[in-house]
Coordinates of C-alpha atoms and ligand atoms in Angstrom, one line a residue:
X1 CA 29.3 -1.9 -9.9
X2 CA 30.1 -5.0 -8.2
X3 CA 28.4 -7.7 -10.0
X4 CA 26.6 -8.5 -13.5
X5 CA 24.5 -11.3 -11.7
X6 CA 21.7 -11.3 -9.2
X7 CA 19.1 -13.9 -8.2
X8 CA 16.3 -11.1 -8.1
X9 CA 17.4 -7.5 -9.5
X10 CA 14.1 -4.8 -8.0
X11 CA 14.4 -1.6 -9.9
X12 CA 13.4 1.4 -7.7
X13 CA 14.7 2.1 -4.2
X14 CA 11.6 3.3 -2.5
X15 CA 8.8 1.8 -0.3
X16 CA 7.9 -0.9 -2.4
X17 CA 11.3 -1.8 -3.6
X18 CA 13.1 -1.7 -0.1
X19 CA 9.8 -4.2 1.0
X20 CA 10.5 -6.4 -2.6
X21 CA 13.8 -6.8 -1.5
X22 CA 13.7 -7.5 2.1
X23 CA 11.1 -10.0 0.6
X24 CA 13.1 -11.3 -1.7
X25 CA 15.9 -12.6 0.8
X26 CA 13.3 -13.8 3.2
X27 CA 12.0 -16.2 0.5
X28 CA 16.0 -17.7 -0.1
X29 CA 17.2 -15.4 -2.6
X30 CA 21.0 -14.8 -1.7
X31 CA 21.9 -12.2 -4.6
X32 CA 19.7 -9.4 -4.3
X33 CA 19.8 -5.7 -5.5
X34 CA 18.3 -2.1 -6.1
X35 CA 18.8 -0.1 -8.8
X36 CA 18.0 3.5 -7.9
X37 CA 18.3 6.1 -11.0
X38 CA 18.4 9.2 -8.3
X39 CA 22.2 10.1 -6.8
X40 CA 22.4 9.1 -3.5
X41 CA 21.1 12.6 -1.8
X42 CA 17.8 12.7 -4.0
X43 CA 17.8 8.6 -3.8
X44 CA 14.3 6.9 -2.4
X45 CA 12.0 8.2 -4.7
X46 CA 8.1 9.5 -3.6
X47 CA 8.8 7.8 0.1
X48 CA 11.1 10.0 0.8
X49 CA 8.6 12.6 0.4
X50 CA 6.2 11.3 2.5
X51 CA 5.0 11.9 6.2
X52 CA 4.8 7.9 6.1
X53 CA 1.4 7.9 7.2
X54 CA 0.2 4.1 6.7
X55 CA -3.2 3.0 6.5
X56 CA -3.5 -0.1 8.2
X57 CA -6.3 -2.6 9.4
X58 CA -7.0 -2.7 13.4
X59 CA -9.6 -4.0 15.5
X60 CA -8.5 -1.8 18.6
X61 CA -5.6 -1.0 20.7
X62 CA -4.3 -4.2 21.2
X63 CA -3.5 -4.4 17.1
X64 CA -2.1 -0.7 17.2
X65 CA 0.4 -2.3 20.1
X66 CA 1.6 -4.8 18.0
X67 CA 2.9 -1.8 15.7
X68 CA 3.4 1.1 18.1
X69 CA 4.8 1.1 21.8
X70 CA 2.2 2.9 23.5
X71 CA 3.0 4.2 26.9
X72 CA -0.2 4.0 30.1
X73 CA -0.7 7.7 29.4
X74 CA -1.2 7.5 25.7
X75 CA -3.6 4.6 26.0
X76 CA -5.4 6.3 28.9
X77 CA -5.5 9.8 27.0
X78 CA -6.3 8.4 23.8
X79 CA -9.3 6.7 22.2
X80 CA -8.2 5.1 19.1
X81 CA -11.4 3.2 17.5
X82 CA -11.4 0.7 15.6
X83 CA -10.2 0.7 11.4
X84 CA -11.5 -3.1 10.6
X85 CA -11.5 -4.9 7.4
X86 CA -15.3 -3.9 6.5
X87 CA -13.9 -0.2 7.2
X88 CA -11.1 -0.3 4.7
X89 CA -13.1 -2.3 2.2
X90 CA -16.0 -0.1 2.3
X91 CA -13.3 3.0 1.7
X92 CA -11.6 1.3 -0.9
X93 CA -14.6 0.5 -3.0
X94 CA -16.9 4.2 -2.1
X95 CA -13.6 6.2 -2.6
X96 CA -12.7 4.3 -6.4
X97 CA -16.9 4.6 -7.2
X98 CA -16.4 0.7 -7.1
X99 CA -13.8 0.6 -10.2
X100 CA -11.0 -0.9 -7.3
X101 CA -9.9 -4.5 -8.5
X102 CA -11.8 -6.6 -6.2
X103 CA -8.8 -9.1 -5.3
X104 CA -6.2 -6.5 -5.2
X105 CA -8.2 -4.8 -2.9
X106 CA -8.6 -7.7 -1.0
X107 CA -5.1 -8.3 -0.5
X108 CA -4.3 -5.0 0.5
X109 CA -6.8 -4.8 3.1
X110 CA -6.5 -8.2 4.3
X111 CA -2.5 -8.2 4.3
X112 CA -2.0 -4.8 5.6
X113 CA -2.1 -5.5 9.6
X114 CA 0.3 -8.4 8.9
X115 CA 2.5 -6.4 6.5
X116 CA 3.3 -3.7 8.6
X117 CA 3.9 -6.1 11.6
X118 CA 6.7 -7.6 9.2
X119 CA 8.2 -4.5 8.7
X120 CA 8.5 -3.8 12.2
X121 CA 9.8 -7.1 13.1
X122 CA 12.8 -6.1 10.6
X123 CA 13.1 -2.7 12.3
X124 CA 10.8 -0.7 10.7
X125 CA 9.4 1.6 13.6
X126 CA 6.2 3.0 13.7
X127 CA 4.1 5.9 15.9
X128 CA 0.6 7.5 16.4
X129 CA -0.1 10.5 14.2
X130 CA -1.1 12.9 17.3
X131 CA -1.7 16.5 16.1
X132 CA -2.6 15.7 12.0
X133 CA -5.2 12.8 12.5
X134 CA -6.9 13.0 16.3
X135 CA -7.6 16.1 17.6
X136 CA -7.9 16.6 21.5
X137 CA -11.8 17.2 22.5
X138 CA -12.5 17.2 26.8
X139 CA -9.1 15.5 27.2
X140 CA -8.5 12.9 25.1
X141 CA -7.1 12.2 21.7
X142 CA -10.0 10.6 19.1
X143 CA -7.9 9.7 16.1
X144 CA -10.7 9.7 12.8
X145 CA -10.6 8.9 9.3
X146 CA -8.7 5.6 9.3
X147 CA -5.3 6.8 9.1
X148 CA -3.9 6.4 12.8
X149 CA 0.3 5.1 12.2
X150 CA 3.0 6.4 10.5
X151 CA 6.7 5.8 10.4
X152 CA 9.2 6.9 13.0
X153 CA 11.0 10.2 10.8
X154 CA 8.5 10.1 8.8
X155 CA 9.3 9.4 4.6
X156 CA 12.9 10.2 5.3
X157 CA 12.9 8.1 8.3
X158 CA 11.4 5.3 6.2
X159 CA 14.0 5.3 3.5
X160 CA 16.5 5.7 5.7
X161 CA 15.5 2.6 7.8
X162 CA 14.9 0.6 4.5
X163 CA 18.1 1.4 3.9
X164 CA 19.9 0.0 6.9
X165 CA 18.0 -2.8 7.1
X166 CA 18.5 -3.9 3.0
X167 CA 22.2 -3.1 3.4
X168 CA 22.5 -5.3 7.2
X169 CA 21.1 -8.4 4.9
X170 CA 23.6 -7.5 1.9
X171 CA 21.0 -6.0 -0.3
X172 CA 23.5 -3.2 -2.3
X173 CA 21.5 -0.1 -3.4
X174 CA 23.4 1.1 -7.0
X175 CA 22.7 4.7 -7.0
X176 CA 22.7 6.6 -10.4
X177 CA 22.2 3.4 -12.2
X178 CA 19.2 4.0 -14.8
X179 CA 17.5 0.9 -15.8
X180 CA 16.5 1.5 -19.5
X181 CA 15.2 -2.1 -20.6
X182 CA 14.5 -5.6 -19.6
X183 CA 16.4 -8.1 -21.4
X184 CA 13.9 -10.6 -22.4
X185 CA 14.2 -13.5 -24.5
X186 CA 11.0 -13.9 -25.8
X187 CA 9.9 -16.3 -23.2
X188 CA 10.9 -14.9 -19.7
X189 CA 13.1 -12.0 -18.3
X190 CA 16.6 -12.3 -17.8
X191 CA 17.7 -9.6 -16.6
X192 CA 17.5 -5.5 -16.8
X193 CA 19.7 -3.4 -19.1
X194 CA 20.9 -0.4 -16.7
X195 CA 22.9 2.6 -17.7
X196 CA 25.6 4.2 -15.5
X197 CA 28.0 7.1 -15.4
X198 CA 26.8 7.7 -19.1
X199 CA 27.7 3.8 -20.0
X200 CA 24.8 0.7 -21.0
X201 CA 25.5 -2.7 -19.4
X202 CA 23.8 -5.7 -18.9
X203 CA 23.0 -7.6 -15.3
X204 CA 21.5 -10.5 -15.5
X205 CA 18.9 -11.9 -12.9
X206 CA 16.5 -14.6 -12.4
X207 CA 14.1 -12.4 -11.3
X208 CA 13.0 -8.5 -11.9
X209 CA 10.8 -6.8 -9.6
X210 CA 9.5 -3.9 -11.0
X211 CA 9.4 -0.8 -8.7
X212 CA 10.0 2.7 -10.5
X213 CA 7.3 4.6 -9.3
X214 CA 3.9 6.5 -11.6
X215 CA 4.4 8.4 -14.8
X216 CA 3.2 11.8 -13.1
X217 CA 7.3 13.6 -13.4
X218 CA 6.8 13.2 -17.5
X219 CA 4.8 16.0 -19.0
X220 CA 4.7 14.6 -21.8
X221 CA 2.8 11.8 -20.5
X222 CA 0.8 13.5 -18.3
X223 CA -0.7 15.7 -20.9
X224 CA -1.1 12.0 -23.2
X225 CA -3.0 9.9 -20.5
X226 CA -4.3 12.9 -17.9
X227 CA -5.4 14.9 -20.0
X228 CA -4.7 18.9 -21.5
X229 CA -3.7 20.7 -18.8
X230 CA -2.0 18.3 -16.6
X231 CA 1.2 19.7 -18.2
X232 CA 0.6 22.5 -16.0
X233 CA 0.3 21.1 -12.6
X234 CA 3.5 21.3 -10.0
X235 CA 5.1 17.2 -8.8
X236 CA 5.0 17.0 -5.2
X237 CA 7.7 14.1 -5.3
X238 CA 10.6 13.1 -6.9
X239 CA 11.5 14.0 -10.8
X240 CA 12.5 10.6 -11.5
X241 CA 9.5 8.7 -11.6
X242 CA 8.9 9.2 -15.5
X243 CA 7.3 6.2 -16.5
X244 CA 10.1 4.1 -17.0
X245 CA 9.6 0.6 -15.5
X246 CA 5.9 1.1 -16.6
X247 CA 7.4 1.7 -20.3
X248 CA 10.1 -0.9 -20.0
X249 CA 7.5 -3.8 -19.2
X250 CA 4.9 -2.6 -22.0
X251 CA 8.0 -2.6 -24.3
X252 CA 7.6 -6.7 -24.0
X253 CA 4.1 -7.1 -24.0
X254 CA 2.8 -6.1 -20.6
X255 CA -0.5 -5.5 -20.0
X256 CA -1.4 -2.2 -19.0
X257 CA -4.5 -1.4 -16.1
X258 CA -6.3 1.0 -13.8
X259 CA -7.4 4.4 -14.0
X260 CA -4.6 5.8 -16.8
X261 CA -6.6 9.2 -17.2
X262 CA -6.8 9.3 -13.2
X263 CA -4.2 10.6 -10.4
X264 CA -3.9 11.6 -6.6
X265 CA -3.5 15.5 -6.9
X266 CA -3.7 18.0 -4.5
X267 CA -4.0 22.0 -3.3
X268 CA -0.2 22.6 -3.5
X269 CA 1.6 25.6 -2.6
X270 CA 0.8 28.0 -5.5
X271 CA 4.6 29.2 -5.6
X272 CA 6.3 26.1 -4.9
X273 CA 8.7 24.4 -7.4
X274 CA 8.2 22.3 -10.6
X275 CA 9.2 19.3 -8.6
X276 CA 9.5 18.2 -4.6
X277 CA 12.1 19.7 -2.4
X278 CA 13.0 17.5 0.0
X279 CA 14.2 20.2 2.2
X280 CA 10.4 21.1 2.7
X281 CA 9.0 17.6 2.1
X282 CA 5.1 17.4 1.8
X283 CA 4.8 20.7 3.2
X284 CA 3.9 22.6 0.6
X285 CA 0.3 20.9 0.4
X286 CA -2.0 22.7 2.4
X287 CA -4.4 20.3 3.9
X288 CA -6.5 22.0 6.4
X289 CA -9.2 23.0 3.5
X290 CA -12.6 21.0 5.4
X291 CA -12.5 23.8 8.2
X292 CA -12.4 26.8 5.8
X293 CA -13.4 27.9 2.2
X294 CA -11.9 27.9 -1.1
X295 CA -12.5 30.7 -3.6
X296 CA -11.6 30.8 -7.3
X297 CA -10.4 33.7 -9.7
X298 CA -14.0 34.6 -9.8
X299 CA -14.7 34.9 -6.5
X300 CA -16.9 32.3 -6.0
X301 CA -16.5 28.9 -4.1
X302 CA -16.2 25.8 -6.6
X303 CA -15.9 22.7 -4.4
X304 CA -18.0 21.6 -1.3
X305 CA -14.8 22.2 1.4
X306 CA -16.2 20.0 4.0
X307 CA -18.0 17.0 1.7
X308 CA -16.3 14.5 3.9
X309 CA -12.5 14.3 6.2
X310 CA -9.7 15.5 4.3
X311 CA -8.4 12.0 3.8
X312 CA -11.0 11.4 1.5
X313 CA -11.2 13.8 -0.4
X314 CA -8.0 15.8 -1.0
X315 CA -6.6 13.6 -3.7
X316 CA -9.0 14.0 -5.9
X317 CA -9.2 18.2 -5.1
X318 CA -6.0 18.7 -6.8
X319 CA -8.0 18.1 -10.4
X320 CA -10.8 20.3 -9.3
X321 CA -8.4 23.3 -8.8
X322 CA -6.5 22.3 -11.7
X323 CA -9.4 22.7 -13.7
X324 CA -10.1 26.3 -12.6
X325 CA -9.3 29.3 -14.2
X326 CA -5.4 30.2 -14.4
X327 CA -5.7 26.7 -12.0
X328 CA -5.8 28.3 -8.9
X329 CA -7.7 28.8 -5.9
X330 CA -7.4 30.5 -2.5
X331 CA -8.2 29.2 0.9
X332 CA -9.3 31.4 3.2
X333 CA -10.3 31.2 7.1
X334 CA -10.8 33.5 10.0
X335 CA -9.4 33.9 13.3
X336 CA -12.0 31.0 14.8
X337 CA -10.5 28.3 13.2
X338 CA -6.8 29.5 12.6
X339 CA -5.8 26.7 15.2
X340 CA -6.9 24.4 12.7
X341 CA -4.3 25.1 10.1
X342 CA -2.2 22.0 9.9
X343 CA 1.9 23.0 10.6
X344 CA 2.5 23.4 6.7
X345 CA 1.0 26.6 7.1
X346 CA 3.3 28.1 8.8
X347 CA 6.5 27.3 6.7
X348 CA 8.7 29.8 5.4
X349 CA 8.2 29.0 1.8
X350 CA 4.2 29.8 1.7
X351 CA 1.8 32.0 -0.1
X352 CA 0.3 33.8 2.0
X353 CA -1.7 37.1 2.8
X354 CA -3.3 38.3 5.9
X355 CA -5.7 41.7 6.8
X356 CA -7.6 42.5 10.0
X357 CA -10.5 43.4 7.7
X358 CA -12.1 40.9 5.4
X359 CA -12.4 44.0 2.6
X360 CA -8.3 44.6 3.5
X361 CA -8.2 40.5 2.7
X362 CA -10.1 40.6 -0.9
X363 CA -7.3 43.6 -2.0
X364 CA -4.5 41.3 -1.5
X365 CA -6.3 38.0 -3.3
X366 CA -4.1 38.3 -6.3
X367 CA -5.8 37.6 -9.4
X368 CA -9.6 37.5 -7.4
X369 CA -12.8 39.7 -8.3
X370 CA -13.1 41.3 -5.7
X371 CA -16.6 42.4 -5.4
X372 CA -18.1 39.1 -6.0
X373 CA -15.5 37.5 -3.7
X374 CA -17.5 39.7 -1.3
X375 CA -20.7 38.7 -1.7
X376 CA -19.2 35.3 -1.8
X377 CA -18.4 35.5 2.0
X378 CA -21.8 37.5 2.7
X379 CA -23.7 35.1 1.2
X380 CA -21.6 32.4 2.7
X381 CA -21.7 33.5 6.2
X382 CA -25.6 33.9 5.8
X383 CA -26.0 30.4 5.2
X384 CA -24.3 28.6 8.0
X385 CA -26.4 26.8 9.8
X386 CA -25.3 28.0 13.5
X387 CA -27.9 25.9 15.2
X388 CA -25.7 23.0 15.1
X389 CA -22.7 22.2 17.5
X390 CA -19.1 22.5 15.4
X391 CA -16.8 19.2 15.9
X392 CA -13.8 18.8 13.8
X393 CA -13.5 14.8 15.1
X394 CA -16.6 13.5 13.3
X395 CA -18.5 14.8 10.4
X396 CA -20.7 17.2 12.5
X397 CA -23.3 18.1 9.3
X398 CA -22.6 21.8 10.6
X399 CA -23.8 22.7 7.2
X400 CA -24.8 25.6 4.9
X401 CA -28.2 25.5 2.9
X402 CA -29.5 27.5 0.1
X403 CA -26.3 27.7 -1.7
X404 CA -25.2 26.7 -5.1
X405 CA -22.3 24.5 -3.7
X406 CA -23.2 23.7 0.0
X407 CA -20.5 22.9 2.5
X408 CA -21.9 19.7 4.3
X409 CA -19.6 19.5 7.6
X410 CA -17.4 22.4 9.7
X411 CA -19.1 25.5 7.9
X412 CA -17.9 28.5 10.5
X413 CA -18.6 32.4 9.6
X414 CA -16.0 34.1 8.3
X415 CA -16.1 37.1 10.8
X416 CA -13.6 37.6 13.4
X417 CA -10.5 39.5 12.5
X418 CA -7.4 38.6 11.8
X419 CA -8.4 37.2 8.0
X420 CA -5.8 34.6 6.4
X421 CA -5.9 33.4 2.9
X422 CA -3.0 31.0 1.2
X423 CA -3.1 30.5 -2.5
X424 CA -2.6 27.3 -4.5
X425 CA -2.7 25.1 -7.3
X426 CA -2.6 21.5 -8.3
X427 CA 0.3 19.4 -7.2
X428 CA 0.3 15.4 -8.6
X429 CA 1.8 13.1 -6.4
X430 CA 1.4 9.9 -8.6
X431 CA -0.4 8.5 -11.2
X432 CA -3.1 5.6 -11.1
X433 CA -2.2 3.7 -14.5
X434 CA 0.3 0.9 -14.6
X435 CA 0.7 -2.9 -15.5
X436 CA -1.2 -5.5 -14.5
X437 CA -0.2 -7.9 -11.6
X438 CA -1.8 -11.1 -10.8
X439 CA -2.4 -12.2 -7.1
X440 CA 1.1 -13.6 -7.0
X441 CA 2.8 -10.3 -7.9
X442 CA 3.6 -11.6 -11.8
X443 CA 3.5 -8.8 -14.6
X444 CA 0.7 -10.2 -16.8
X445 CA 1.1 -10.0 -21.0
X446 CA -1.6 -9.0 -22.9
X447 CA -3.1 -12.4 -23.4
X448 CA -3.4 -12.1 -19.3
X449 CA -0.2 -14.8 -18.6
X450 CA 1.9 -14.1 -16.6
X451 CA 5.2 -12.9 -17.8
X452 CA 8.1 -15.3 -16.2
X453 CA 10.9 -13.6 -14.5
X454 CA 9.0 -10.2 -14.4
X455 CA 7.2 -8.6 -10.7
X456 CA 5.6 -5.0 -10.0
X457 CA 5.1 -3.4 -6.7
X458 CA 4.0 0.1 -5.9
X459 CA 2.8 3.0 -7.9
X460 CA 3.7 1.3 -11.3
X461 CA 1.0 -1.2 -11.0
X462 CA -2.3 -0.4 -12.2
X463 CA -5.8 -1.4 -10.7
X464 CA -6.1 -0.1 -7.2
X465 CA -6.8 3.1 -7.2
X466 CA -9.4 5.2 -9.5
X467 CA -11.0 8.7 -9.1
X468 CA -9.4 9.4 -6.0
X469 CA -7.7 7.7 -3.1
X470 CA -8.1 7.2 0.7
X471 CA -4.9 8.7 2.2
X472 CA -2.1 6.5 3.7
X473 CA -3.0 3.8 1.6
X474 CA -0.1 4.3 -1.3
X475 CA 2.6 3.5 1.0
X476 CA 0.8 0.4 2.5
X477 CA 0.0 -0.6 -1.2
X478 CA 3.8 -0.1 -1.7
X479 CA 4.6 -2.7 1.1
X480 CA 2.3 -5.3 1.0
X481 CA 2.5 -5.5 -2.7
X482 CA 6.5 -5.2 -2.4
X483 CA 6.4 -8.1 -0.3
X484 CA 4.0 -10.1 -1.5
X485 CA 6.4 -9.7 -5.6
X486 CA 9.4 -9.7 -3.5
X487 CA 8.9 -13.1 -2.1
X488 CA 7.0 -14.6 -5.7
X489 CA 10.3 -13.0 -7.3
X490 CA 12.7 -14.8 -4.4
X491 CA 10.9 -17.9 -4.3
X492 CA 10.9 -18.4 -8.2
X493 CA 15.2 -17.2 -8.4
X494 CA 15.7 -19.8 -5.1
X495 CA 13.8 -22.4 -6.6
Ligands
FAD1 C1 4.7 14.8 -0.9 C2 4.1 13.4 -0.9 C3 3.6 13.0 0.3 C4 3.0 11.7 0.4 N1 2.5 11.3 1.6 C5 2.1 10.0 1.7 C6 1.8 9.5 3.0 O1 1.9 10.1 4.0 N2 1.3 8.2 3.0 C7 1.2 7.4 1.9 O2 0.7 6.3 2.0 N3 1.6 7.9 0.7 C8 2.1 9.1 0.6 N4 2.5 9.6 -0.6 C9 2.5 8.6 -1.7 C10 3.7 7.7 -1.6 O3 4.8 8.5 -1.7 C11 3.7 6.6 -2.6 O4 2.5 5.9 -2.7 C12 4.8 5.6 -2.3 O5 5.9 6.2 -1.7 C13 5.2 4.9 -3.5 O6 6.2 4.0 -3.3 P1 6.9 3.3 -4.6 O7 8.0 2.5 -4.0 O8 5.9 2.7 -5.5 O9 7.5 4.6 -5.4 P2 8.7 5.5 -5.1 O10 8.9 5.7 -3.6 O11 8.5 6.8 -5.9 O12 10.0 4.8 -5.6 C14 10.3 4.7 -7.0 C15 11.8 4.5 -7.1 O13 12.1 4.1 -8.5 C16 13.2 4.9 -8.9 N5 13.3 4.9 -10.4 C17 12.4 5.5 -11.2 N6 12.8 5.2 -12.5 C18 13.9 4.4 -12.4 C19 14.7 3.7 -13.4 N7 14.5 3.8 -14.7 N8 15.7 3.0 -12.9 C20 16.0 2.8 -11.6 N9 15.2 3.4 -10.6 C21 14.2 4.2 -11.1 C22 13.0 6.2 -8.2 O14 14.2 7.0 -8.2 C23 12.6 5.7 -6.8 O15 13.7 5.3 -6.1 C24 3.1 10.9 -0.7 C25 3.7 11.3 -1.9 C26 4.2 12.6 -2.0 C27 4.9 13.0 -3.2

């Protein structure tokens, strides 16, 4: 370790943190660092587990070119839409049910266009997500749902960038370096007690920016504040993110916020592993749910498959699988709409059974009554309301009626041989809960002060997200909050 002294010490080394810290050195800092508990190959916590899909605030194609080189073809072959302010608002505050902290929100809406511009003029590249979020209809790309960048490489080519970039400005990344408490006098931070290679030691810092990640890789927790059960469900990301900062900033009076009982879970290979394999990434979710139907142990569909695009409602369908018996659920889909299976479908690692009749299908459903699966699909494919025109770009209201749990949009019959099904369960990918930050990025006390010397970024902060989430926006919370602490935290150390 090559110094016990830093203007601005950032624990973490994911999104958040690598923004923090570029922050941080923009705002004068001159000493800056990350502490990363991970070894260097499983360093870069959730991000690196990403797709790096970004939500992000545009008024049209000129604002997507200030992120994106776009070539004549793709701008003549593409129709992009709009994503404006109202947009994201009205997602923020419909997807939460209105719980969102009102500023917060407004910061990351208002400051996402401009955040993401920062990071690419510090060499942060960014491209259009052809093929997961605009499908081709008469010859030309319509992206939908709000979610329309995403990082060059993907979470791995995120970190990786971070990396380069923190370590060009002299921003060292200590890998395997555990911090275990803040050293606080009473009155502000000084500093963050770390251990390393099995040893405690203290580096001292005018500032701390907070930016360890959720709670959702401790069971214990997740049973405590999510709920019984919860100690059951897979972690999509990285095992490190336990709670630590979160529990290191409470430990001196933080205040704590947002939805605690309340994650972003999704269907998640049923087979995969307790925690994320980077090798495999986030491709053991299996995403392309709207277009087909989900059955339970029963037999019976539980959840209205098409209630809205996946972006809105996936992260809150992890729960609803979680919570059904043996917490698991099939999806299953026909040979009409096979093209619609996203690529994590066809990974080695995945759960899955095929038949060419839908009788030979329901045999290999392990653990599903068969029978009433059946008459599930009977009843199912009698409902469909064929009339109207199938359209996976908008919500097309190609419905079923006179069921007990309708599907509202893409409802196809499930008729035409071959027959797929893939099974899974409930994978968290981060928790809601943190501590509470004021407008300025400060970790407030109970009394709602701010604590001096203390910042939070990223999935340790509470007050954004409730219920569920719209997708793409953790990793743009991640950066515009890391930027906006980053430069309080280097402005306050430099001062
Ligand atoms: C499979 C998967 C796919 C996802 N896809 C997307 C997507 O496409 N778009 C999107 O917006 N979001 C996505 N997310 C969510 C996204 O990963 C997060 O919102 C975002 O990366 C959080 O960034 P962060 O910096 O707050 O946390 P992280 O990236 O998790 O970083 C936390 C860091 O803190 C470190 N740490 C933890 N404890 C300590 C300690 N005590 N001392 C030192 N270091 C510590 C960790 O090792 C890690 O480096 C996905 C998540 C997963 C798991």
């Amino acid at each position: 370790m090559s110094s016990d002294s830093y203007d601005v010490i950032v624990i973490g080394a994911g999104n958040a943190a690598g923004c923090a810290a570029m922050s941080a050195r923009d705002a004068g800092a001159e000493k800056v660092v990350m502490l990363e508990r991970a070894p260097e190959d499983e360093a870069g916590g959730n991000t690196r587990f990403t797709a790096g899909a970004m939500r992000v605030v545009y008024d049209g194609v000129e604002d997507i070119q200030k992120l994106v080189e776009l070539s004549d073809q793709e701008i003549a072959d593409t129709d992009f839409g709009t994503y404006t302010k109202d947009q994201f608002f009205d997602d923020m505050f419909r997807i939460t049910e209105y719980r969102t902290d009102p500023d917060m929100a407004e910061i990351l809406v208002t400051k996402s266009l401009e955040t993401l511009t920062w990071m690419r003029s510090k060499g942060i590249q960014f491209v259009p997500i052809y093929g997961r979020q605009a499908f081709k209809i008469d010859g030309k790309f319509k992206f939908w749902g709000g979610l329309t960048v995403e990082t060059r490489g993907g979470g791995p080519g995120l970190y990786d960038a971070l990396q380069d970039i923190t370590k060009k400005n002299g921003i060292e990344t200590l890998f395997e370096t555990r911090a275990v408490d803040l050293i606080y006098d009473g009155a502000a931070v000084k500093g963050v007690r770390v251990k390393h290679n099995g040893k405690i030691r203290d580096l001292e810092a005018k500032s701390v920016v907070i930016a360890s990640g959720g709670f959702q890789a401790n069971p214990e927790w997740r049973t405590r504040y999510l709920g019984p059960g919860w100690d059951l469900a897979k972690i999509r990301g990285t095992r490190f993110n336990t709670g630590d900062g979160i529990r290191m900033a409470t430990d001196i009076g933080a205040a704590t916020y947002g939805n605690w009982s309340g994650c972003h879970a999704v269907g998640w290979d049923r087979n995969a592993p307790e925690f994320g394999d980077l090798a495999v990434g986030d491709q053991f979710q299996k995403h392309s749910y709207p277009f087909f139907i989900m059955v339970n142990a029963t037999g019976k569909r539980f959840v209205d498959e098409g209630a809205d695009f996946r972006n809105y409602t996936y992260a809150k369908y992890g729960r609803v699988i979680l919570n059904q018996p043996a917490q698991f659920a099939w999806q299953v889909l026909d040979a009409k709409v096979a093209h619609m299976k996203r690529d994590e479908y066809s990974i080695r690692q995945v759960t899955k059974v095929t038949s060419d009749t839908i009788e030979g299908l329901a045999d290999k459903l392990e653990g599903v009554n068969k029978e009433e699966f059946l008459k599930e699909v009977q009843a199912y494919n009698a409902a469909v309301r064929q009339d109207i025109d199938y359209n996976p770009n908008i919500k097309d209201g190609r419905r079923t009626e006179g069921l007990e749990i309708n599907k509202s949009n893409w409802a196809m019959t499930i008729d035409t041989a071959p027959f797929e099904a893939y099974q899974v369960t409930c994978g968290v990918t981060f928790t809601f809960g943190g501590v509470r930050i004021n407008t300025d990025g400060q970790v407030m006390d109970t009394d709602l002060l701010p604590i001096p010397g203390l910042y939070a970024a990223g999935e340790c902060v509470g007050g954004l997200f409730y219920f569920n989430y719209p997708g793409g926006s953790g990793l743009t919370a991640g950066s515009v909050f890391g930027k906006l602490s980053g430069g309080s935290a280097g402005a306050a150390a430099s001062a």
